[in-house]
Amino acid sequence: MQKIGFVGLGQMGGAMSRNLVKAGHSLQVYDLDEAAVASVVEAGAAAAESPAAAAAGAEIVFTMLPIGAIVEQACFGPDGIAEGIAEGAVVVDMSTILPAETKRIGMRLAEQGVGMVDAPVGRTSAHAVAGTSTFMVGGKAADIERVRPLLMAMGEQVTVCGPLGAGATMKLVNNYISAVVNLATAEGLAMGEKAGLDLEIMAEVLSHTPAGRGHITTTWPEKALKDDPSPAFMLDLATKDLGLAVDLAANLKVPLATGAVSRQLYQVAQARGHGREDWTTGIYRTLKALGGV
Amino acid sequence: MQKIGFVGLGQMGGAMSRNLVKAGHSLQVYDLDEAAVASVVEAGAAAAESPAAAAAGAEIVFTMLPIGAIVEQACFGPDGIAEGIAEGAVVVDMSTILPAETKRIGMRLAEQGVGMVDAPVGRTSAHAVAGTSTFMVGGKAADIERVRPLLMAMGEQVTVCGPLGAGATMKLVNNYISAVVNLATAEGLAMGEKAGLDLEIMAEVLSHTPAGRGHITTTWPEKALKDDPSPAFMLDLATKDLGLAVDLAANLKVPLATGAVSRQLYQVAQARGHGREDWTTGIYRTLKALGGV
């Protein structure tokens, strides 16, 4: 049983703090929304008057808040966590914020001998309720090991991504790819529906291909992830097919916004001499070169 | 044992025609490249002098060619398939071309009593060699059933997508999504690498999430595929995270081209009132509305 502070009891934080109570910990919780506080208090937590009060005497203080500015306010504003927290304690921010914000907060906490771990959450609120969240974690190894049992009380997987801010970076990489994939799926299926294809048939076909199952576990392991350019599918051919899709969309009068810009990037890859390479390795080499990686 | 014509013996066509020979069929094969012809003849096929000669007396004629204009040329040019093929035969085009080209070719063949099926190929040349290709098929049911056993001699899955051209459309929908997903994966990972994340750790994290495993079998079945707007993950939050990723990329000076345009489309979805809907349903409704689907 540990004494824990918890600031931010929204859809995610409310569910997660309840799982800490269930695991037998002593929680001091704070939120601007009194109904949210009441609901966690009913589960067995103690209400705190401020972030400072939630942090008072706690070994670990969790924050789960909407944006970076609010995390900073909760830490360093009037009656903030920094005013109440003891030297040697650790703040664990589970919000999705910029890694630069995470690092700035961590540096200020370090000045008063307080550790920080960033642990943004994978999956959805349903998983938060079920205690099956995943965490992408950044921070010092010793701090991470201290908080790991608590994270495992709220979830089922903790992936250590690197130093402070690495969890936030990983979360943004993940959610970035996910948002584009979601949109590209919508674009492709809307085009198919307008052309007369059946949505269920399309979903069935895509459930067997990298288009539907993603590339990272299908086409990438033997190629881009090993920087192997030998083609399983040549970038020139992928570019040709993308051009045909953009032409088809023009005929059908449907928008393929990500495809139009993708075509430009594949052409950049061709112009840089990657046309006869595998399309995964060729495009990854191109992006790394363009980004100075 | 059937008499079969086969035009186009490149990396894909060469492998596929050899699988038809292995299955015991009598093949008449044609390609401009004499070495490609010789390699299939060695496996047991007969060399034809022209597409017309390859089609002469054949029940089914396969074409596997780089672009639509070449398929048209092979069918209707001098010594083309149309000159040699018998009434009642079926042309099966496995090339990746525009559905409008497929339909145009099919209409001209129909004028002389010849059927047509479009059957573009999923997966890669390695699968073509192994006989484990997949086919997205369009055409009349009777024609498709006639050619199905031959497709199954070259592959392991035939998905009937609709009338003539539906296979070509499905292939472009698939390859469109796949090309964007491949690029978005490269963009996200290049950003992560520049921020100091380890490529293997990123690949491991992504192998458990919709970002890496695709949306069509994970987030879509209970939401967008059922047009259910109740949010598992709210479109407003996805848009916020996408904005953070674009900001992070700006800080790191790396390009996120598909993400920049994706952000615009998510904002369109918000402007149209889909912000508090599930991000899959909200974005799909938006794309359908924009495309007049």
Coordinates of C-alpha atoms in Angstrom, one line a residue:
Chain A
M1 CA 0.0 0.0 0.0
Q2 CA 1.4 3.3 -1.1
K3 CA 0.2 6.9 -0.6
I4 CA -0.5 8.3 -4.0
G5 CA -1.6 11.6 -5.4
F6 CA -3.8 11.8 -8.5
V7 CA -4.6 15.0 -10.4
G8 CA -7.0 14.8 -13.3
L9 CA -10.1 12.6 -13.0
G10 CA -11.6 12.7 -16.5
Q11 CA -12.7 9.8 -18.6
M12 CA -9.2 8.3 -18.5
G13 CA -7.9 9.5 -15.1
G14 CA -11.2 8.6 -13.3
A15 CA -11.0 5.0 -14.5
M16 CA -7.3 4.7 -13.8
S17 CA -7.4 6.2 -10.3
R18 CA -10.2 3.8 -9.4
N19 CA -8.0 0.9 -10.5
L20 CA -5.3 2.1 -8.1
V21 CA -7.8 2.2 -5.3
K22 CA -8.9 -1.3 -6.1
A23 CA -5.3 -2.4 -5.9
G24 CA -5.3 -1.3 -2.3
H25 CA -3.5 2.0 -2.5
S26 CA -4.3 5.2 -0.5
L27 CA -5.3 7.9 -3.0
Q28 CA -5.5 11.7 -2.6
V29 CA -7.3 12.9 -5.7
Y30 CA -8.0 16.3 -7.2
D31 CA -10.0 17.6 -10.1
L32 CA -11.7 20.9 -10.9
D33 CA -14.9 18.9 -11.6
E34 CA -16.4 18.1 -8.2
A35 CA -18.6 15.3 -9.6
A36 CA -15.5 13.6 -11.0
V37 CA -13.9 13.8 -7.5
A38 CA -17.0 12.5 -5.8
S39 CA -17.1 9.5 -8.1
V40 CA -13.6 8.4 -7.2
V41 CA -14.1 9.3 -3.5
E42 CA -17.0 6.9 -3.5
A43 CA -14.7 4.2 -4.7
G44 CA -12.5 4.8 -1.7
A45 CA -10.1 7.7 -2.4
A46 CA -9.7 10.9 -0.3
A47 CA -10.6 14.2 -1.8
A48 CA -7.9 16.8 -1.8
E49 CA -8.5 20.6 -1.9
S50 CA -5.7 21.3 -4.4
P51 CA -3.0 19.7 -6.5
A52 CA -0.6 20.6 -3.6
A53 CA -2.8 18.8 -1.1
A54 CA -3.1 15.8 -3.4
A55 CA 0.7 15.7 -3.5
A56 CA 1.3 16.2 0.2
G57 CA 3.0 13.2 1.7
A58 CA 2.6 11.1 -1.4
E59 CA 5.4 8.9 -2.8
I60 CA 4.1 9.1 -6.3
V61 CA 1.8 11.7 -7.9
F62 CA 0.0 11.0 -11.2
T63 CA -1.3 13.6 -13.6
M64 CA -3.7 12.9 -16.4
L65 CA -4.7 16.2 -18.0
P66 CA -5.8 17.5 -21.4
I67 CA -2.9 19.7 -22.5
G68 CA 0.7 20.6 -21.6
A69 CA -0.2 24.1 -20.3
I70 CA -2.6 22.5 -17.8
V71 CA 0.0 20.0 -16.6
E72 CA 2.4 22.9 -16.1
Q73 CA -0.3 24.9 -14.2
A74 CA -1.1 21.8 -12.0
C75 CA 2.6 21.4 -11.2
F76 CA 3.7 25.0 -10.8
G77 CA 0.6 27.2 -10.4
P78 CA -0.7 28.4 -7.1
D79 CA -1.4 25.5 -4.8
G80 CA 0.4 23.3 -7.4
I81 CA 1.9 19.9 -7.0
A82 CA 5.4 21.5 -6.5
E83 CA 4.2 23.2 -3.4
G84 CA 3.0 20.1 -1.7
I85 CA 5.3 17.3 -2.9
A86 CA 8.1 15.9 -0.8
E87 CA 11.7 15.6 -1.9
G88 CA 12.3 12.2 -3.3
A89 CA 8.8 11.7 -4.6
V90 CA 8.1 11.1 -8.4
V91 CA 5.6 12.8 -10.6
V92 CA 4.2 10.5 -13.4
D93 CA 2.5 12.4 -16.2
M94 CA 0.2 10.2 -18.3
S95 CA -1.2 13.1 -20.4
T96 CA -0.4 13.3 -24.1
I97 CA 1.7 16.5 -24.4
L98 CA 4.8 17.6 -26.3
P99 CA 8.1 16.0 -25.2
A100 CA 9.6 19.5 -24.9
E101 CA 6.9 20.4 -22.3
T102 CA 7.6 17.1 -20.5
K103 CA 11.3 17.9 -20.3
R104 CA 10.7 21.4 -19.1
I105 CA 8.4 20.2 -16.3
G106 CA 10.9 17.5 -15.4
M107 CA 13.8 20.0 -15.1
R108 CA 11.9 22.2 -12.8
L109 CA 10.8 19.3 -10.6
A110 CA 14.4 18.0 -10.5
E111 CA 15.5 21.4 -9.0
Q112 CA 13.6 20.5 -5.9
G113 CA 14.7 16.8 -5.8
V114 CA 11.5 15.4 -7.3
G115 CA 11.7 12.8 -10.1
M116 CA 9.6 12.6 -13.2
V117 CA 8.4 9.9 -15.5
D118 CA 6.3 10.4 -18.6
A119 CA 3.9 7.6 -19.3
P120 CA 1.3 8.4 -21.9
V121 CA -1.3 5.8 -22.4
G122 CA -2.1 3.6 -25.4
R123 CA -5.5 2.2 -26.2
T124 CA -8.9 3.7 -25.2
S125 CA -11.0 4.6 -22.2
A126 CA -12.6 1.2 -22.3
H127 CA -9.2 -0.3 -21.7
A128 CA -8.6 2.2 -18.9
V129 CA -11.7 1.0 -17.2
A130 CA -10.7 -2.7 -17.7
G131 CA -7.2 -2.0 -16.4
T132 CA -5.7 -3.1 -19.7
S133 CA -4.0 0.1 -20.7
T134 CA -0.5 0.2 -22.3
F135 CA 2.1 2.7 -21.3
M136 CA 4.9 4.3 -23.3
V137 CA 7.4 5.4 -20.7
G138 CA 10.3 7.7 -20.5
G139 CA 12.5 8.7 -17.5
K140 CA 15.4 7.5 -15.4
A141 CA 15.5 3.7 -14.9
A142 CA 15.3 3.9 -11.1
D143 CA 12.2 6.2 -11.2
I144 CA 10.6 3.9 -13.8
E145 CA 11.1 0.8 -11.7
R146 CA 9.5 2.6 -8.7
V147 CA 6.4 3.4 -10.6
R148 CA 6.1 0.3 -12.7
P149 CA 4.0 -1.7 -10.2
L150 CA 1.5 1.1 -10.1
L151 CA 1.3 1.3 -13.9
M152 CA 0.8 -2.4 -14.0
A153 CA -2.1 -1.9 -11.6
M154 CA -3.7 0.3 -14.2
G155 CA -2.6 -1.6 -17.3
E156 CA -1.0 -4.6 -18.7
Q157 CA 2.0 -3.4 -20.6
V158 CA 4.9 -1.0 -19.9
T159 CA 7.3 -0.2 -22.7
V160 CA 10.4 1.7 -21.7
C161 CA 11.2 4.1 -24.6
G162 CA 14.2 6.0 -23.3
P163 CA 14.9 9.1 -21.2
L164 CA 12.3 11.6 -20.0
G165 CA 10.2 12.7 -22.9
A166 CA 10.6 9.5 -24.8
G167 CA 7.2 8.2 -23.8
A168 CA 5.6 11.4 -25.1
T169 CA 7.6 11.2 -28.3
M170 CA 6.5 7.6 -28.8
K171 CA 2.9 8.4 -28.2
L172 CA 3.0 11.1 -30.8
V173 CA 4.7 8.9 -33.3
N174 CA 2.0 6.3 -32.7
N175 CA -0.9 8.6 -32.8
Y176 CA 0.5 10.4 -35.8
I177 CA 0.7 7.2 -37.9
S178 CA -2.7 6.1 -36.5
A179 CA -4.4 9.3 -37.5
V180 CA -3.1 9.2 -41.1
V181 CA -3.9 5.4 -41.4
N182 CA -7.4 6.1 -40.2
L183 CA -7.9 8.8 -42.8
A184 CA -6.3 6.9 -45.7
T185 CA -8.6 4.0 -44.9
A186 CA -11.6 6.3 -45.0
E187 CA -10.4 7.9 -48.3
G188 CA -9.8 4.5 -50.0
L189 CA -13.1 3.0 -48.8
A190 CA -15.1 6.1 -49.8
M191 CA -13.6 6.0 -53.3
G192 CA -14.4 2.3 -53.5
E193 CA -18.0 2.8 -52.4
K194 CA -18.5 5.6 -54.9
A195 CA -17.2 3.2 -57.6
G196 CA -19.8 0.7 -56.5
L197 CA -17.8 -1.7 -54.4
D198 CA -19.5 -3.2 -51.3
L199 CA -18.1 -2.0 -48.0
E200 CA -18.1 -5.5 -46.4
I201 CA -16.2 -7.0 -49.4
M202 CA -13.6 -4.3 -49.2
A203 CA -13.2 -4.8 -45.5
E204 CA -12.8 -8.5 -46.0
V205 CA -10.1 -8.0 -48.8
L206 CA -8.2 -5.4 -46.7
S207 CA -8.2 -7.7 -43.6
H208 CA -5.7 -9.9 -45.4
T209 CA -3.3 -7.3 -46.9
P210 CA -0.8 -4.7 -45.5
A211 CA -3.2 -2.0 -46.5
G212 CA -5.5 -3.3 -43.8
R213 CA -3.1 -5.0 -41.4
G214 CA -0.4 -2.3 -41.4
H215 CA 3.2 -2.5 -42.7
I216 CA 5.3 -2.7 -39.6
T217 CA 4.7 -6.4 -39.0
T218 CA 4.2 -7.4 -42.6
T219 CA 6.4 -5.8 -45.2
W220 CA 8.8 -3.9 -43.0
P221 CA 10.6 -6.5 -40.9
E222 CA 12.6 -8.1 -43.7
K223 CA 13.1 -4.8 -45.7
A224 CA 13.0 -1.3 -44.2
L225 CA 13.7 -2.4 -40.6
K226 CA 16.9 -4.1 -41.9
D227 CA 17.6 -1.3 -44.4
D228 CA 17.5 -4.0 -47.2
P229 CA 16.7 -2.4 -50.5
S230 CA 16.2 -5.7 -52.5
P231 CA 12.6 -5.3 -53.8
A232 CA 9.7 -7.5 -52.7
F233 CA 7.7 -4.8 -54.3
M234 CA 9.4 -2.1 -56.2
L235 CA 8.9 1.6 -55.3
D236 CA 8.4 2.5 -59.0
L237 CA 5.4 0.1 -59.1
A238 CA 3.9 1.4 -55.9
T239 CA 4.2 4.9 -57.4
K240 CA 2.5 3.8 -60.6
D241 CA -0.4 2.3 -58.7
L242 CA -0.7 5.4 -56.5
G243 CA -0.9 7.5 -59.7
L244 CA -3.7 5.2 -61.0
A245 CA -5.6 5.6 -57.7
V246 CA -5.3 9.3 -57.9
D247 CA -6.5 9.2 -61.5
L248 CA -9.4 7.0 -60.6
A249 CA -10.4 9.4 -57.8
A250 CA -10.3 12.3 -60.3
N251 CA -12.7 10.3 -62.6
L252 CA -15.0 9.6 -59.7
K253 CA -14.7 13.1 -58.3
V254 CA -13.7 12.0 -54.8
P255 CA -10.9 13.5 -52.7
L256 CA -7.7 11.6 -52.0
A257 CA -5.8 14.3 -50.1
T258 CA -3.2 12.1 -48.4
G259 CA -2.7 10.2 -51.6
A260 CA -2.1 13.4 -53.6
V261 CA 0.7 14.4 -51.3
S262 CA 2.0 10.9 -50.9
R263 CA 2.4 10.7 -54.7
Q264 CA 4.7 13.7 -54.5
L265 CA 6.8 12.0 -51.8
Y266 CA 7.1 8.8 -53.8
Q267 CA 8.2 10.9 -56.7
V268 CA 10.9 12.5 -54.5
A269 CA 12.0 9.0 -53.6
Q270 CA 12.2 8.2 -57.3
A271 CA 14.1 11.4 -58.1
R272 CA 16.6 10.4 -55.3
G273 CA 17.2 7.1 -57.0
H274 CA 15.1 4.7 -54.9
G275 CA 12.7 3.7 -57.6
R276 CA 14.0 0.2 -58.1
E277 CA 14.4 -0.5 -54.3
D278 CA 11.8 -2.1 -52.2
W279 CA 9.1 0.4 -51.5
T280 CA 9.4 0.2 -47.7
T281 CA 13.2 0.7 -47.6
G282 CA 13.1 3.2 -50.5
I283 CA 10.6 5.4 -48.8
Y284 CA 12.1 5.1 -45.4
R285 CA 15.6 6.1 -46.7
T286 CA 14.0 9.0 -48.4
L287 CA 12.2 10.3 -45.3
K288 CA 15.3 9.9 -43.2
A289 CA 17.4 11.8 -45.8
L290 CA 14.7 14.6 -46.1
G291 CA 14.6 14.9 -42.3
G292 CA 18.3 14.8 -41.7
V293 CA 18.0 11.7 -39.6
Chain B
M1 CA -6.1 -30.0 -68.9
Q2 CA -7.1 -26.9 -70.7
K3 CA -5.6 -25.0 -73.6
I4 CA -4.5 -21.6 -72.3
G5 CA -3.0 -18.5 -73.8
F6 CA -0.7 -16.3 -71.6
V7 CA 0.6 -12.9 -72.7
G8 CA 3.1 -11.1 -70.5
L9 CA 5.8 -13.1 -68.8
G10 CA 7.5 -10.6 -66.6
Q11 CA 8.4 -11.2 -62.9
M12 CA 4.7 -11.9 -62.0
G13 CA 3.5 -13.4 -65.3
G14 CA 6.5 -15.7 -65.7
A15 CA 6.0 -17.2 -62.3
M16 CA 2.2 -17.5 -62.6
S17 CA 2.4 -19.1 -66.1
R18 CA 4.8 -21.7 -64.8
N19 CA 2.3 -22.6 -62.0
L20 CA -0.3 -23.2 -64.7
V21 CA 2.1 -25.5 -66.6
K22 CA 2.9 -27.3 -63.3
A23 CA -0.9 -27.8 -62.8
G24 CA -0.9 -29.8 -66.1
H25 CA -2.3 -27.2 -68.5
S26 CA -1.3 -26.7 -72.1
L27 CA 0.1 -23.1 -72.4
Q28 CA 0.8 -20.9 -75.5
V29 CA 2.9 -18.0 -74.2
Y30 CA 3.9 -14.7 -75.6
D31 CA 6.2 -11.9 -74.5
L32 CA 8.4 -9.3 -76.3
D33 CA 11.3 -10.5 -74.2
E34 CA 12.6 -13.8 -75.8
A35 CA 14.5 -14.8 -72.7
A36 CA 11.3 -14.6 -70.7
V37 CA 9.6 -16.8 -73.3
A38 CA 12.4 -19.3 -73.3
S39 CA 12.3 -19.6 -69.5
V40 CA 8.6 -20.6 -69.5
V41 CA 9.0 -22.8 -72.6
E42 CA 11.7 -24.7 -70.7
A43 CA 9.1 -25.3 -68.0
G44 CA 6.8 -26.9 -70.6
A45 CA 4.9 -24.2 -72.4
A46 CA 4.8 -23.6 -76.2
A47 CA 6.1 -20.3 -77.6
A48 CA 3.6 -18.3 -79.6
E49 CA 4.7 -15.8 -82.3
S50 CA 2.2 -13.1 -81.3
P51 CA -0.7 -12.5 -78.9
A52 CA -3.0 -13.7 -81.6
A53 CA -1.1 -17.0 -81.8
A54 CA -1.1 -17.3 -78.0
A55 CA -4.9 -16.9 -78.1
A56 CA -5.6 -19.3 -81.0
G57 CA -7.7 -22.2 -79.9
A58 CA -7.4 -21.3 -76.2
E59 CA -10.4 -21.5 -73.9
I60 CA -8.9 -18.9 -71.5
V61 CA -6.3 -16.2 -72.3
F62 CA -4.4 -14.5 -69.4
T63 CA -2.7 -11.1 -69.7
M64 CA -0.2 -9.8 -67.2
L65 CA 1.1 -6.5 -68.5
P66 CA 2.6 -3.2 -67.1
I67 CA -0.1 -0.6 -68.1
G68 CA -3.5 -0.3 -69.6
A69 CA -2.3 1.0 -72.9
I70 CA -0.2 -2.2 -73.4
V71 CA -3.1 -4.4 -72.4
E72 CA -5.2 -2.7 -75.1
Q73 CA -2.4 -3.0 -77.6
A74 CA -2.0 -6.7 -76.8
C75 CA -5.8 -7.2 -77.3
F76 CA -6.5 -5.0 -80.3
G77 CA -3.2 -4.1 -82.0
P78 CA -1.9 -5.9 -85.0
D79 CA -1.7 -9.7 -84.4
G80 CA -3.5 -9.0 -81.1
I81 CA -5.5 -11.4 -79.0
A82 CA -8.8 -10.3 -80.6
E83 CA -7.5 -11.6 -84.0
G84 CA -6.8 -15.1 -82.7
I85 CA -9.3 -15.7 -80.0
A86 CA -12.3 -17.9 -80.5
E87 CA -15.9 -16.9 -79.8
G88 CA -16.9 -18.1 -76.3
A89 CA -13.4 -17.8 -74.9
V90 CA -12.6 -15.6 -71.9
V91 CA -9.7 -13.1 -71.4
V92 CA -8.5 -12.7 -67.9
D93 CA -6.5 -9.5 -67.3
M94 CA -4.4 -9.7 -64.1
S95 CA -2.6 -6.4 -64.7
T96 CA -3.1 -3.4 -62.5
I97 CA -4.9 -0.9 -64.7
L98 CA -7.7 1.6 -64.4
P99 CA -11.2 0.1 -64.2
A100 CA -12.3 2.4 -67.1
E101 CA -9.7 0.7 -69.2
T102 CA -10.8 -2.7 -68.1
K103 CA -14.4 -1.9 -69.0
R104 CA -13.5 -0.5 -72.4
I105 CA -11.5 -3.6 -73.3
G106 CA -14.3 -5.8 -72.0
M107 CA -16.9 -4.1 -74.2
R108 CA -14.8 -4.5 -77.3
L109 CA -14.2 -8.2 -76.6
A110 CA -17.9 -8.7 -75.9
E111 CA -18.7 -7.5 -79.4
Q112 CA -17.0 -10.6 -80.8
G113 CA -18.5 -12.9 -78.2
V114 CA -15.5 -13.1 -75.9
G115 CA -15.9 -12.8 -72.1
M116 CA -13.6 -10.8 -69.9
V117 CA -12.7 -11.1 -66.2
D118 CA -10.4 -8.7 -64.4
A119 CA -8.3 -10.4 -61.7
P120 CA -5.5 -8.1 -60.4
V121 CA -3.2 -9.8 -58.0
G122 CA -2.6 -9.2 -54.3
R123 CA 0.8 -9.8 -52.6
T124 CA 4.2 -9.9 -54.2
S125 CA 6.3 -11.8 -56.8
A126 CA 7.5 -14.2 -54.1
H127 CA 3.9 -15.3 -53.6
A128 CA 3.4 -15.6 -57.3
V129 CA 6.4 -18.0 -57.4
A130 CA 5.0 -20.0 -54.4
G131 CA 1.5 -20.1 -56.0
T132 CA 0.0 -18.2 -53.0
S133 CA -1.2 -15.1 -54.8
T134 CA -4.6 -13.6 -54.0
F135 CA -7.0 -12.3 -56.7
M136 CA -9.5 -9.4 -56.6
V137 CA -11.9 -10.4 -59.3
G138 CA -14.6 -8.6 -61.4
G139 CA -16.8 -9.9 -64.1
K140 CA -19.9 -12.0 -64.9
A141 CA -20.4 -14.9 -62.4
A142 CA -20.3 -17.6 -65.1
D143 CA -17.1 -16.3 -66.5
I144 CA -15.5 -16.0 -63.1
E145 CA -16.5 -19.6 -62.2
R146 CA -14.9 -20.8 -65.5
V147 CA -11.6 -19.2 -64.6
R148 CA -11.6 -19.8 -60.9
P149 CA -9.9 -23.2 -60.9
L150 CA -7.0 -21.7 -63.0
L151 CA -6.7 -18.7 -60.6
M152 CA -6.6 -21.2 -57.7
A153 CA -3.7 -23.0 -59.5
M154 CA -1.7 -19.8 -59.3
G155 CA -2.9 -18.6 -55.9
E156 CA -4.8 -19.4 -52.8
Q157 CA -7.6 -16.9 -52.6
V158 CA -10.2 -15.5 -55.1
T159 CA -12.4 -12.7 -53.8
V160 CA -15.3 -11.8 -56.1
C161 CA -15.7 -8.0 -55.9
G162 CA -18.5 -7.3 -58.4
P163 CA -19.0 -6.7 -62.2
L164 CA -16.2 -6.2 -64.7
G165 CA -13.8 -3.5 -63.4
A166 CA -14.5 -4.2 -59.7
G167 CA -11.3 -6.2 -59.3
A168 CA -9.3 -3.3 -60.8
T169 CA -11.1 -0.9 -58.5
M170 CA -10.5 -3.0 -55.4
K171 CA -6.8 -3.4 -56.3
L172 CA -6.5 0.4 -56.5
V173 CA -8.3 1.0 -53.2
N174 CA -6.0 -1.6 -51.6
N175 CA -2.8 -0.2 -53.1
Y176 CA -3.8 3.3 -52.4
I177 CA -4.3 2.7 -48.7
S178 CA -1.2 0.6 -48.6
A179 CA 1.0 3.3 -50.2
V180 CA -0.2 6.0 -47.8
V181 CA 0.2 3.7 -44.8
N182 CA 3.8 2.8 -45.9
L183 CA 4.7 6.5 -46.2
A184 CA 3.0 7.5 -42.9
T185 CA 4.9 4.7 -41.2
A186 CA 8.2 6.1 -42.7
E187 CA 7.3 9.6 -41.6
G188 CA 6.5 8.7 -38.1
L189 CA 9.5 6.5 -37.6
A190 CA 11.9 9.0 -39.1
M191 CA 10.5 11.6 -36.7
G192 CA 10.9 9.2 -33.8
E193 CA 14.5 8.4 -34.8
K194 CA 15.4 12.1 -35.1
A195 CA 13.9 12.6 -31.6
G196 CA 16.2 9.9 -30.4
L197 CA 13.9 6.9 -30.1
D198 CA 15.2 3.4 -31.0
L199 CA 13.8 2.0 -34.2
E200 CA 13.3 -1.5 -32.7
I201 CA 11.5 -0.2 -29.7
M202 CA 9.2 1.9 -31.9
A203 CA 8.5 -1.2 -34.1
E204 CA 7.7 -3.2 -31.0
V205 CA 5.3 -0.6 -29.6
L206 CA 3.6 -0.2 -33.0
S207 CA 3.2 -3.9 -33.5
H208 CA 0.5 -3.8 -30.7
T209 CA -1.5 -0.8 -31.8
P210 CA -3.8 0.2 -34.7
A211 CA -1.0 2.5 -35.9
G212 CA 1.0 -0.6 -36.7
R213 CA -1.7 -3.2 -37.2
G214 CA -4.1 -1.1 -39.3
H215 CA -7.6 0.1 -38.4
I216 CA -9.9 -2.1 -40.5
T217 CA -9.7 -5.1 -38.2
T218 CA -9.2 -3.2 -34.9
T219 CA -11.0 0.1 -34.5
W220 CA -13.4 0.1 -37.5
P221 CA -15.5 -3.1 -37.1
E222 CA -17.6 -1.8 -34.1
K223 CA -17.6 1.8 -35.2
A224 CA -17.1 3.1 -38.8
L225 CA -18.1 -0.2 -40.4
K226 CA -21.4 0.0 -38.5
D227 CA -21.7 3.8 -38.9
D228 CA -21.8 4.0 -35.0
P229 CA -20.7 7.5 -33.9
S230 CA -20.4 6.6 -30.1
P231 CA -16.8 7.4 -29.3
A232 CA -14.2 4.8 -28.3
F233 CA -11.7 7.6 -29.1
M234 CA -13.1 11.0 -29.9
L235 CA -12.2 12.7 -33.2
D236 CA -11.4 16.0 -31.4
L237 CA -8.7 14.2 -29.4
A238 CA -7.2 12.5 -32.5
T239 CA -7.1 16.0 -34.1
K240 CA -5.4 17.4 -31.0
D241 CA -2.7 14.6 -31.0
L242 CA -2.2 15.1 -34.7
G243 CA -1.6 18.8 -34.1
L244 CA 1.0 17.9 -31.4
A245 CA 2.8 15.6 -33.8
V246 CA 2.9 18.2 -36.5
D247 CA 4.3 20.7 -33.9
L248 CA 6.9 18.2 -32.8
A249 CA 7.9 17.6 -36.4
A250 CA 8.3 21.4 -36.8
N251 CA 10.5 21.5 -33.7
L252 CA 12.6 18.6 -35.0
K253 CA 12.7 20.0 -38.6
V254 CA 11.3 16.8 -40.2
P255 CA 8.6 16.6 -42.8
L256 CA 5.2 15.1 -42.0
A257 CA 3.6 15.7 -45.4
T258 CA 0.6 13.3 -45.1
G259 CA 0.1 14.5 -41.5
A260 CA -0.1 18.1 -42.5
V261 CA -2.8 17.4 -45.0
S262 CA -4.5 14.9 -42.7
R263 CA -4.8 17.6 -40.0
Q264 CA -6.7 19.8 -42.5
L265 CA -9.2 16.9 -43.2
Y266 CA -9.7 16.3 -39.5
Q267 CA -10.4 20.0 -39.1
V268 CA -13.0 19.6 -41.9
A269 CA -14.5 16.8 -39.9
Q270 CA -14.6 19.0 -36.9
A271 CA -16.1 21.9 -38.8
R272 CA -18.8 19.5 -40.1
G273 CA -19.8 18.6 -36.5
H274 CA -18.0 15.2 -36.1
G275 CA -15.6 16.3 -33.4
R276 CA -17.3 14.4 -30.6
E277 CA -18.0 11.3 -32.7
D278 CA -15.7 8.3 -32.8
W279 CA -12.7 9.2 -34.9
T280 CA -13.3 6.3 -37.4
T281 CA -17.0 7.0 -37.9
G282 CA -16.5 10.8 -37.9
I283 CA -13.8 10.7 -40.5
Y284 CA -15.5 8.1 -42.7
R285 CA -18.8 10.1 -42.7
T286 CA -16.7 13.2 -43.6
L287 CA -15.0 11.6 -46.6
K288 CA -18.3 10.1 -47.8
A289 CA -19.9 13.5 -47.6
L290 CA -17.0 15.3 -49.3
G291 CA -17.0 12.7 -52.1
G292 CA -20.8 12.6 -52.6
V293 CA -20.9 8.9 -51.7

